[in-house]
mmCIF file of C-alpha atoms and ligand atoms in Angstrom:
data_model
loop_
_atom_site.group_PDB
_atom_site.id
_atom_site.type_symbol
_atom_site.label_atom_id
_atom_site.label_comp_id
_atom_site.label_asym_id
_atom_site.label_seq_id
_atom_site.Cartn_x
_atom_site.Cartn_y
_atom_site.Cartn_z
ATOM 1 C CA MET A 812 -0.103 0.191 0.082
ATOM 2 C CA ARG A 813 1.779 3.369 -1.099
ATOM 3 C CA ILE A 814 0.322 5.996 1.298
ATOM 4 C CA LEU A 815 1.619 9.769 -0.039
ATOM 5 C CA GLY A 816 2.754 11.692 3.787
ATOM 6 C CA ILE A 817 1.819 15.293 4.610
ATOM 7 C CA GLU A 818 3.555 17.395 7.701
ATOM 8 C CA SER A 819 3.258 21.270 8.141
ATOM 9 C CA SER A 820 2.820 21.507 11.672
ATOM 10 C CA CYS A 821 5.529 23.862 12.103
ATOM 11 C CA ASP A 822 7.769 25.523 9.966
ATOM 12 C CA ASP A 823 8.613 22.343 7.520
ATOM 13 C CA THR A 824 6.518 21.689 4.527
ATOM 14 C CA ALA A 825 6.638 18.344 3.310
ATOM 15 C CA ALA A 826 5.103 15.521 1.210
ATOM 16 C CA ALA A 827 6.904 11.734 0.382
ATOM 17 C CA ILE A 828 5.340 8.419 -0.566
ATOM 18 C CA VAL A 829 5.955 4.912 1.297
ATOM 19 C CA GLU A 830 5.084 1.452 0.701
ATOM 20 C CA ASP A 831 3.817 -0.450 3.536
ATOM 21 C CA GLY A 832 5.060 1.564 6.100
ATOM 22 C CA GLN A 833 8.527 0.935 5.483
ATOM 23 C CA ARG A 834 9.822 1.583 2.530
ATOM 24 C CA LEU A 835 10.309 5.136 1.483
ATOM 25 C CA LEU A 836 10.381 5.643 -2.449
ATOM 26 C CA GLY A 837 10.412 9.745 -2.893
ATOM 27 C CA ALA A 838 10.013 12.658 -0.524
ATOM 28 C CA GLU A 839 10.588 16.265 -0.598
ATOM 29 C CA ARG A 840 10.726 19.015 2.131
ATOM 30 C CA LEU A 841 10.733 22.988 2.078
ATOM 31 C CA SER A 842 11.267 24.492 5.337
ATOM 32 C CA SER A 843 11.013 27.966 6.428
ATOM 33 C CA VAL A 844 13.777 28.082 8.525
ATOM 34 C CA LEU A 845 15.873 30.799 7.290
ATOM 35 C CA LEU A 846 13.494 33.232 6.725
ATOM 36 C CA GLN A 847 12.392 32.605 10.487
ATOM 37 C CA ARG A 848 15.583 33.113 11.586
ATOM 38 C CA ARG A 849 14.932 36.954 10.691
ATOM 39 C CA PHE A 850 12.383 36.537 13.456
ATOM 40 C CA GLY A 851 14.213 34.639 15.792
ATOM 41 C CA GLY A 852 11.829 31.707 16.310
ATOM 42 C CA VAL A 853 8.384 30.594 13.703
ATOM 43 C CA VAL A 854 5.985 33.097 13.778
ATOM 44 C CA PRO A 855 3.108 30.771 13.308
ATOM 45 C CA GLU A 856 1.067 33.778 9.972
ATOM 46 C CA VAL A 857 4.629 33.258 8.364
ATOM 47 C CA ALA A 858 4.997 29.439 8.657
ATOM 48 C CA ALA A 859 0.671 29.475 8.258
ATOM 49 C CA ARG A 860 1.471 31.583 4.173
ATOM 50 C CA GLU A 861 4.621 29.377 3.296
ATOM 51 C CA HIS A 862 2.777 26.287 3.827
ATOM 52 C CA ALA A 863 0.283 27.578 1.799
ATOM 53 C CA MET A 864 2.410 28.460 -1.525
ATOM 54 C CA ALA A 865 4.607 25.042 -1.209
ATOM 55 C CA VAL A 866 2.652 22.016 -0.625
ATOM 56 C CA LEU A 867 0.986 21.732 -3.919
ATOM 57 C CA PRO A 868 4.717 21.832 -5.757
ATOM 58 C CA VAL A 869 6.223 20.269 -2.899
ATOM 59 C CA VAL A 870 3.666 17.086 -3.135
ATOM 60 C CA GLN A 871 4.606 17.526 -7.154
ATOM 61 C CA LEU A 872 8.186 16.777 -6.556
ATOM 62 C CA ALA A 873 7.844 14.085 -3.978
ATOM 63 C CA LEU A 874 5.570 12.096 -6.299
ATOM 64 C CA GLU A 875 7.906 13.171 -9.666
ATOM 65 C CA ARG A 876 11.208 11.611 -7.414
ATOM 66 C CA ALA A 877 9.090 8.255 -6.988
ATOM 67 C CA SER A 878 8.351 8.344 -10.796
ATOM 68 C CA LEU A 879 4.669 8.033 -9.396
ATOM 69 C CA ARG A 880 1.202 10.022 -10.485
ATOM 70 C CA ALA A 881 -2.140 10.552 -8.702
ATOM 71 C CA ARG A 882 -3.443 6.953 -9.269
ATOM 72 C CA ASP A 883 -0.319 4.922 -7.787
ATOM 73 C CA VAL A 884 -1.553 6.716 -4.315
ATOM 74 C CA ASP A 885 -3.525 4.385 -2.183
ATOM 75 C CA ALA A 886 -4.008 7.036 0.683
ATOM 76 C CA ILE A 887 -3.294 10.426 1.511
ATOM 77 C CA ALA A 888 -1.971 10.360 5.903
ATOM 78 C CA VAL A 889 -1.566 14.276 7.133
ATOM 79 C CA THR A 890 -0.870 15.526 10.939
ATOM 80 C CA GLN A 891 -3.366 16.420 12.203
ATOM 81 C CA GLY A 892 -1.664 17.617 15.497
ATOM 82 C CA PRO A 893 -0.650 19.256 16.969
ATOM 83 C CA GLY A 894 0.889 21.899 16.107
ATOM 84 C CA LEU A 895 0.966 25.590 14.955
ATOM 85 C CA LEU A 896 -3.387 25.766 14.323
ATOM 86 C CA GLY A 897 -2.503 27.873 10.835
ATOM 87 C CA ALA A 898 0.165 25.457 9.307
ATOM 88 C CA LEU A 899 -1.932 22.406 10.546
ATOM 89 C CA LEU A 900 -4.727 23.690 8.493
ATOM 90 C CA VAL A 901 -3.264 24.663 5.099
ATOM 91 C CA GLY A 902 -2.056 21.013 5.389
ATOM 92 C CA VAL A 903 -5.342 19.110 6.523
ATOM 93 C CA THR A 904 -7.531 21.071 4.552
ATOM 94 C CA PHE A 905 -4.734 20.325 1.265
ATOM 95 C CA ALA A 906 -5.165 16.766 2.423
ATOM 96 C CA LYS A 907 -8.643 16.488 2.581
ATOM 97 C CA ALA A 908 -9.213 18.322 -0.762
ATOM 98 C CA LEU A 909 -7.180 16.070 -2.517
ATOM 99 C CA ALA A 910 -8.305 12.905 -0.859
ATOM 100 C CA LEU A 911 -11.607 13.805 -2.120
ATOM 101 C CA ALA A 912 -10.912 14.814 -5.860
ATOM 102 C CA TRP A 913 -8.144 10.959 -5.726
ATOM 103 C CA GLU A 914 -11.361 9.483 -4.376
ATOM 104 C CA ILE A 915 -8.905 7.382 -1.158
ATOM 105 C CA PRO A 916 -8.740 7.994 1.793
ATOM 106 C CA VAL A 917 -7.052 10.614 4.070
ATOM 107 C CA ILE A 918 -5.432 9.212 7.599
ATOM 108 C CA GLY A 919 -5.207 12.475 10.226
ATOM 109 C CA VAL A 920 -1.834 11.503 11.954
ATOM 110 C CA HIS A 921 -0.689 12.434 15.431
ATOM 111 C CA HIS A 922 3.072 14.106 15.047
ATOM 112 C CA LEU A 923 4.522 12.853 18.205
ATOM 113 C CA GLU A 924 3.501 9.326 16.934
ATOM 114 C CA ALA A 925 4.723 10.231 13.438
ATOM 115 C CA HIS A 926 7.632 10.873 14.802
ATOM 116 C CA LEU A 927 7.961 7.340 16.500
ATOM 117 C CA TYR A 928 7.199 6.061 13.657
ATOM 118 C CA ALA A 929 10.466 6.957 11.863
ATOM 119 C CA ASN A 930 12.047 4.120 12.975
ATOM 120 C CA ALA A 931 10.181 1.995 10.918
ATOM 121 C CA LEU A 932 11.716 3.683 7.970
ATOM 122 C CA VAL A 933 14.938 1.863 9.338
ATOM 123 C CA GLU A 934 14.227 -1.198 10.787
ATOM 124 C CA PRO A 935 11.103 -3.587 11.271
ATOM 125 C CA LEU A 936 8.986 -2.137 14.806
ATOM 126 C CA ARG A 937 9.756 -4.574 17.499
ATOM 127 C CA PHE A 938 7.879 -4.329 20.578
ATOM 128 C CA PRO A 939 7.342 -3.712 23.924
ATOM 129 C CA ALA A 940 9.673 -0.968 23.543
ATOM 130 C CA LEU A 941 10.700 2.648 25.287
ATOM 131 C CA ALA A 942 9.911 5.428 23.150
ATOM 132 C CA LEU A 943 11.991 8.996 23.766
ATOM 133 C CA ILE A 944 10.396 11.985 21.954
ATOM 134 C CA VAL A 945 12.520 14.955 21.996
ATOM 135 C CA SER A 946 12.138 17.734 19.716
ATOM 136 C CA GLY A 947 11.639 21.577 19.664
ATOM 137 C CA GLY A 948 7.771 21.198 21.221
ATOM 138 C CA HIS A 949 7.668 18.089 22.971
ATOM 139 C CA THR A 950 9.791 15.871 25.579
ATOM 140 C CA THR A 951 8.090 11.993 25.707
ATOM 141 C CA LEU A 952 9.013 9.155 27.244
ATOM 142 C CA SER A 953 6.289 6.187 26.488
ATOM 143 C CA TYR A 954 5.984 2.511 27.075
ATOM 144 C CA TRP A 955 4.739 1.353 23.675
ATOM 145 C CA SER A 956 3.302 -2.232 23.480
ATOM 146 C CA GLU A 957 2.320 -2.527 19.944
ATOM 147 C CA HIS A 958 1.150 0.149 17.281
ATOM 148 C CA GLY A 959 -1.857 1.557 18.484
ATOM 149 C CA LYS A 960 -1.175 1.106 22.207
ATOM 150 C CA LEU A 961 0.913 3.328 24.240
ATOM 151 C CA LEU A 962 1.356 4.357 27.748
ATOM 152 C CA VAL A 963 2.942 8.042 27.789
ATOM 153 C CA LEU A 964 5.189 7.642 31.345
ATOM 154 C CA GLY A 965 6.400 10.805 31.688
ATOM 155 C CA ALA A 966 6.969 13.866 29.529
ATOM 156 C CA THR A 967 7.560 17.734 30.385
ATOM 157 C CA ARG A 968 6.361 19.722 33.266
ATOM 158 C CA ASP A 969 7.548 23.227 31.024
ATOM 159 C CA ASP A 970 9.811 23.408 28.524
ATOM 160 C CA ALA A 971 10.868 21.076 25.986
ATOM 161 C CA ALA A 972 14.587 19.699 25.561
ATOM 162 C CA GLY A 973 15.072 21.335 22.762
ATOM 163 C CA GLU A 974 13.324 24.607 23.536
ATOM 164 C CA ALA A 975 15.963 24.661 25.912
ATOM 165 C CA LEU A 976 18.595 24.709 23.515
ATOM 166 C CA ASP A 977 16.807 26.908 21.401
ATOM 167 C CA LYS A 978 16.811 29.012 23.918
ATOM 168 C CA GLY A 979 20.154 28.673 25.654
ATOM 169 C CA ALA A 980 21.397 29.207 21.856
ATOM 170 C CA ARG A 981 19.926 32.497 21.561
ATOM 171 C CA LEU A 982 21.795 33.679 25.475
ATOM 172 C CA LEU A 983 24.889 32.982 23.133
ATOM 173 C CA GLY A 984 24.151 34.934 20.473
ATOM 174 C CA LEU A 985 23.374 31.470 18.051
ATOM 175 C CA PRO A 986 21.231 31.637 15.511
ATOM 176 C CA TYR A 987 18.020 29.676 15.404
ATOM 177 C CA PRO A 988 17.311 26.318 15.499
ATOM 178 C CA GLY A 989 20.344 26.536 18.414
ATOM 179 C CA GLY A 990 20.488 22.627 19.192
ATOM 180 C CA PRO A 991 22.660 22.504 16.302
ATOM 181 C CA GLU A 992 24.713 25.237 16.902
ATOM 182 C CA ILE A 993 25.168 24.123 20.705
ATOM 183 C CA GLU A 994 26.693 21.087 19.637
ATOM 184 C CA LYS A 995 28.878 22.143 16.917
ATOM 185 C CA LEU A 996 30.391 24.922 19.398
ATOM 186 C CA ALA A 997 30.232 22.183 22.170
ATOM 187 C CA ARG A 998 32.363 19.906 20.158
ATOM 188 C CA GLY A 999 35.780 22.084 20.355
ATOM 189 C CA VAL A 1000 35.519 21.170 24.396
ATOM 190 C CA ALA A 1001 35.950 17.354 25.825
ATOM 191 C CA GLY A 1002 35.710 15.916 29.270
ATOM 192 C CA PRO A 1003 33.113 16.538 31.798
ATOM 193 C CA PRO A 1004 31.337 19.690 31.638
ATOM 194 C CA MET A 1005 32.995 22.879 33.128
ATOM 195 C CA PHE A 1006 29.895 24.207 34.941
ATOM 196 C CA PRO A 1007 27.523 21.141 36.359
ATOM 197 C CA LEU A 1008 24.028 22.712 35.476
ATOM 198 C CA PRO A 1009 21.263 21.561 37.565
ATOM 199 C CA ILE A 1010 18.756 19.136 36.543
ATOM 200 C CA ALA A 1011 15.642 18.696 37.731
ATOM 201 C CA LYS A 1012 14.577 16.417 40.037
ATOM 202 C CA LEU A 1013 10.530 16.003 40.515
ATOM 203 C CA GLY A 1014 10.239 13.236 43.032
ATOM 204 C CA THR A 1015 11.876 9.637 42.888
ATOM 205 C CA SER A 1016 8.894 8.512 41.053
ATOM 206 C CA SER A 1017 7.813 10.800 38.605
ATOM 207 C CA LEU A 1018 9.233 10.629 35.197
ATOM 208 C CA ASP A 1019 8.350 13.792 34.099
ATOM 209 C CA PHE A 1020 10.756 16.427 32.729
ATOM 210 C CA SER A 1021 11.439 20.060 33.946
ATOM 211 C CA PHE A 1022 14.179 22.300 31.670
ATOM 212 C CA SER A 1023 12.987 26.144 33.273
ATOM 213 C CA GLY A 1024 15.158 25.983 35.927
ATOM 214 C CA LEU A 1025 18.230 24.571 33.659
ATOM 215 C CA LYS A 1026 17.179 27.576 31.218
ATOM 216 C CA THR A 1027 17.257 29.960 34.250
ATOM 217 C CA ALA A 1028 20.800 28.713 35.608
ATOM 218 C CA PHE A 1029 22.352 29.072 32.279
ATOM 219 C CA GLU A 1030 20.861 32.390 31.731
ATOM 220 C CA GLU A 1031 23.206 33.246 35.218
ATOM 221 C CA LEU A 1032 25.610 31.252 33.306
ATOM 222 C CA THR A 1033 26.101 33.467 30.610
ATOM 223 C CA ARG A 1034 26.241 36.356 32.227
ATOM 224 C CA ARG A 1035 28.985 35.756 34.521
ATOM 225 C CA HIS A 1036 31.268 33.945 32.048
ATOM 226 C CA PRO A 1037 30.669 35.933 28.756
ATOM 227 C CA ASP A 1038 33.836 34.862 27.494
ATOM 228 C CA LYS A 1039 33.327 30.724 28.060
ATOM 229 C CA ARG A 1040 30.830 30.135 25.249
ATOM 230 C CA ALA A 1041 31.647 26.685 23.956
ATOM 231 C CA GLU A 1042 32.252 25.558 27.733
ATOM 232 C CA ALA A 1043 28.838 26.627 28.119
ATOM 233 C CA ALA A 1044 27.285 25.430 25.281
ATOM 234 C CA GLN A 1045 28.726 21.691 26.376
ATOM 235 C CA SER A 1046 27.429 22.107 29.853
ATOM 236 C CA LEU A 1047 23.942 22.784 29.159
ATOM 237 C CA GLN A 1048 24.330 20.389 26.260
ATOM 238 C CA GLU A 1049 25.740 17.626 29.217
ATOM 239 C CA ALA A 1050 23.065 19.074 31.728
ATOM 240 C CA VAL A 1051 20.353 18.168 28.373
ATOM 241 C CA VAL A 1052 21.463 14.827 27.769
ATOM 242 C CA GLU A 1053 22.001 13.585 31.302
ATOM 243 C CA ALA A 1054 18.232 14.687 32.122
ATOM 244 C CA LEU A 1055 17.020 12.824 29.183
ATOM 245 C CA CYS A 1056 18.974 9.893 29.778
ATOM 246 C CA ARG A 1057 18.553 9.800 33.776
ATOM 247 C CA ASN A 1058 14.311 9.186 33.091
ATOM 248 C CA LEU A 1059 15.103 6.898 30.432
ATOM 249 C CA GLU A 1060 17.324 4.509 32.807
ATOM 250 C CA ARG A 1061 14.901 5.311 35.526
ATOM 251 C CA ALA A 1062 11.782 3.800 32.733
ATOM 252 C CA PHE A 1063 13.869 0.826 32.291
ATOM 253 C CA GLU A 1064 13.821 -0.344 35.601
ATOM 254 C CA ARG A 1065 10.360 -0.288 35.892
ATOM 255 C CA TYR A 1066 9.658 -1.484 32.191
ATOM 256 C CA PRO A 1067 12.849 -3.778 31.379
ATOM 257 C CA VAL A 1068 12.098 -4.056 27.683
ATOM 258 C CA SER A 1069 14.787 -4.935 25.053
ATOM 259 C CA GLN A 1070 14.459 -2.474 22.915
ATOM 260 C CA VAL A 1071 14.318 1.478 22.796
ATOM 261 C CA TYR A 1072 13.328 4.017 19.845
ATOM 262 C CA LEU A 1073 14.785 7.699 19.965
ATOM 263 C CA ALA A 1074 12.663 10.645 17.918
ATOM 264 C CA GLY A 1075 12.529 14.123 17.500
ATOM 265 C CA GLY A 1076 15.069 16.724 16.240
ATOM 266 C CA VAL A 1077 17.162 16.691 19.366
ATOM 267 C CA THR A 1078 17.912 13.031 18.718
ATOM 268 C CA ALA A 1079 19.826 14.388 16.002
ATOM 269 C CA ASN A 1080 22.309 14.909 19.024
ATOM 270 C CA GLN A 1081 25.264 12.854 18.899
ATOM 271 C CA ARG A 1082 26.555 13.534 21.886
ATOM 272 C CA LEU A 1083 22.958 12.145 22.788
ATOM 273 C CA ALA A 1084 23.165 9.228 20.193
ATOM 274 C CA ARG A 1085 26.614 8.320 21.744
ATOM 275 C CA ARG A 1086 25.389 8.243 25.582
ATOM 276 C CA VAL A 1087 22.000 6.352 24.976
ATOM 277 C CA ILE A 1088 24.042 3.077 22.516
ATOM 278 C CA ASP A 1089 26.945 3.469 24.921
ATOM 279 C CA TRP A 1090 23.946 2.257 27.799
ATOM 280 C CA GLY A 1091 22.090 -0.036 25.290
ATOM 281 C CA ALA A 1092 25.314 -1.921 25.237
ATOM 282 C CA SER A 1093 25.789 -2.104 28.607
ATOM 283 C CA ALA A 1094 22.203 -2.635 29.382
ATOM 284 C CA GLY A 1095 21.783 -5.029 26.939
ATOM 285 C CA VAL A 1096 18.980 -3.131 25.082
ATOM 286 C CA ALA A 1097 18.567 -2.581 21.243
ATOM 287 C CA VAL A 1098 18.742 1.465 20.036
ATOM 288 C CA CYS A 1099 17.095 2.753 17.254
ATOM 289 C CA ILE A 1100 17.930 6.005 16.033
ATOM 290 C CA PRO A 1101 16.592 7.372 12.934
ATOM 291 C CA PRO A 1102 19.143 9.385 10.443
ATOM 292 C CA PRO A 1103 19.141 13.470 11.004
ATOM 293 C CA VAL A 1104 16.630 13.345 8.166
ATOM 294 C CA TYR A 1105 14.090 11.373 9.788
ATOM 295 C CA CYS A 1106 14.428 12.571 13.346
ATOM 296 C CA THR A 1107 13.350 16.105 12.061
ATOM 297 C CA ASP A 1108 9.972 16.890 10.890
ATOM 298 C CA ASN A 1109 9.842 15.289 7.844
ATOM 299 C CA ALA A 1110 6.391 13.473 5.765
ATOM 300 C CA ALA A 1111 7.807 9.880 5.286
ATOM 301 C CA MET A 1112 7.298 9.676 8.920
ATOM 302 C CA VAL A 1113 3.565 10.638 8.605
ATOM 303 C CA ALA A 1114 3.437 8.325 5.836
ATOM 304 C CA SER A 1115 4.202 5.524 7.832
ATOM 305 C CA ALA A 1116 2.310 6.236 10.602
ATOM 306 C CA GLY A 1117 -0.890 6.602 8.660
ATOM 307 C CA TYR A 1118 0.092 3.234 7.342
ATOM 308 C CA TYR A 1119 -0.265 1.172 10.622
ATOM 309 C CA ARG A 1120 -2.972 3.687 12.102
ATOM 310 C CA HIS A 1121 -4.950 2.873 8.389
ATOM 311 C CA GLN A 1122 -4.337 -0.903 9.367
ATOM 312 C CA LEU A 1123 -6.384 -0.087 13.021
ATOM 313 C CA GLY A 1124 -9.005 0.943 10.759
ATOM 314 C CA ASP A 1125 -8.374 4.792 11.227
ATOM 315 C CA SER A 1126 -9.273 7.754 8.853
ATOM 316 C CA MET A 1127 -10.260 11.290 9.402
ATOM 317 C CA GLY A 1128 -13.943 12.283 8.571
ATOM 318 C CA PRO A 1129 -14.804 15.003 6.523
ATOM 319 C CA GLN A 1130 -15.780 17.293 9.144
ATOM 320 C CA GLU A 1131 -12.608 16.773 11.061
ATOM 321 C CA GLY A 1132 -10.488 20.010 11.051
ATOM 322 C CA PRO A 1133 -6.497 20.241 13.178
ATOM 323 C CA LYS A 1134 -6.722 19.026 16.579
ATOM 324 C CA THR A 1135 -4.780 21.000 18.734
ATOM 325 C CA PRO A 1136 -3.618 20.712 21.682
ATOM 326 C CA TRP A 1137 -3.792 17.075 21.643
ATOM 327 C CA ALA A 1138 -2.134 14.346 24.355
ATOM 328 C CA LEU A 1139 -0.356 11.694 22.888
ATOM 329 C CA GLN A 1140 -1.903 9.766 25.415
ATOM 330 C CA ASP A 1141 -5.314 10.562 24.161
ATOM 331 C CA VAL A 1142 -4.517 9.144 20.583
ATOM 332 C CA TRP A 1143 -2.771 5.548 22.116
ATOM 333 C CA VAL A 1144 -6.416 4.205 23.118
ATOM 334 C CA GLY A 1145 -6.221 0.407 24.528
ATOM 335 C CA GLY A 1146 -4.168 -1.019 27.765
ATOM 336 C CA ILE A 1147 -0.841 -2.662 28.176
HETATM 337 P P1 LIG B 2149 11.830 18.971 15.829
HETATM 338 O O1 LIG B 2149 10.810 20.032 16.423
HETATM 339 O O2 LIG B 2149 11.415 17.666 16.116
HETATM 340 O O3 LIG B 2149 11.619 19.322 14.200
HETATM 341 O O4 LIG B 2149 13.116 19.139 16.114
HETATM 342 C C1 LIG B 2149 13.429 20.210 16.094
HETATM 343 C C2 LIG B 2149 14.546 20.593 17.845
HETATM 344 O O5 LIG B 2149 15.572 20.063 17.458
HETATM 345 C C3 LIG B 2149 14.799 22.000 17.621
HETATM 346 O O6 LIG B 2149 14.839 22.735 18.665
HETATM 347 C C4 LIG B 2149 16.594 21.981 17.237
HETATM 348 O O7 LIG B 2149 17.330 23.159 17.706
HETATM 349 C C5 LIG B 2149 16.732 20.468 17.537
HETATM 350 N N1 LIG B 2149 18.093 19.789 17.280
HETATM 351 C C6 LIG B 2149 18.098 19.727 15.875
HETATM 352 N N2 LIG B 2149 19.615 19.749 15.762
HETATM 353 C C7 LIG B 2149 19.531 19.170 16.484
HETATM 354 C C8 LIG B 2149 20.919 18.779 17.103
HETATM 355 N N3 LIG B 2149 22.372 18.161 16.389
HETATM 356 N N4 LIG B 2149 21.658 19.019 18.808
HETATM 357 C C9 LIG B 2149 20.431 18.925 19.457
HETATM 358 N N5 LIG B 2149 19.396 19.801 18.877
HETATM 359 C C10 LIG B 2149 18.705 19.787 17.721
HETATM 360 MG MG1 LIG B 2150 8.064 17.237 15.218
#
């Protein structure tokens, strides 16, 4: 089954065709990040306008790259939420119209669920698994027992991990998005961090995350040591990686699975990857981290998630629109 995936929840307009949830046939993506950079972040109206201009050519190019025509597509999957409302509206409305014209079903996909399916493009999924999603807007740790069955174990109570890196980068005068810039700057610094930063403790049983205290401490650090930018960047990166790994390891104590899946833009970070892979090797857990092109927002993951949702009997009704906010737990019905 060939599914056309469409992603427009933030600043990337993306389309991809995926066969049977696993095999990428063709993809195209246009990011408005350079335009957004002028504003220091994503401006919702700017993102929506860019999607409106880009979505049709991006879909056409993805089909061209796959050497496919409209009649070769069996269904459309689109990010239905959560995300920027105006941005989602463009993708959802376009997908519904296209599905109507092509007389095929349309499936609305949860953006975070889609991030997890980036792993299905790398290898056949194995359950049960622990799943860690770390992106610009979300930090979520879940127990994934099978397709359609997931239990959210912890999420951020304030800023997302990517947001903490983005804000930290801004304090260092680095451009948006800040995560890759922090990584680049930190690469020149070896050894333990010069400035140990606080990692939120939210009680012994909690698997939630909190990055707002870290942000405040980092702000203070940059004021006190303006000449130690690389050391500060490395300290911030280490603190974020430590916070993520600590909860993952804690979750593993309660749910001793043999598979861990990572997803989201921040998992492009090589330091995080190294830490999780090393831990996996010592704990006897297989770790899958999709390549960066599948970690950041893309449409192949949307098409893959759409395939498995379709298998579960999901489709989007004619009167449905974007869903935002939309809690991940609400999508994943059913017990463990
Ligand atoms: P997403 O929301 O999934 O599109 O991911 C975007 C987020 O990932 C932003 O906060 C980026 O700063 C962050 N990001 C992207 N690449 C890296 C990297 N190499 N290291 C750390 N964070 C990154
Ligand atoms: Mg995302």
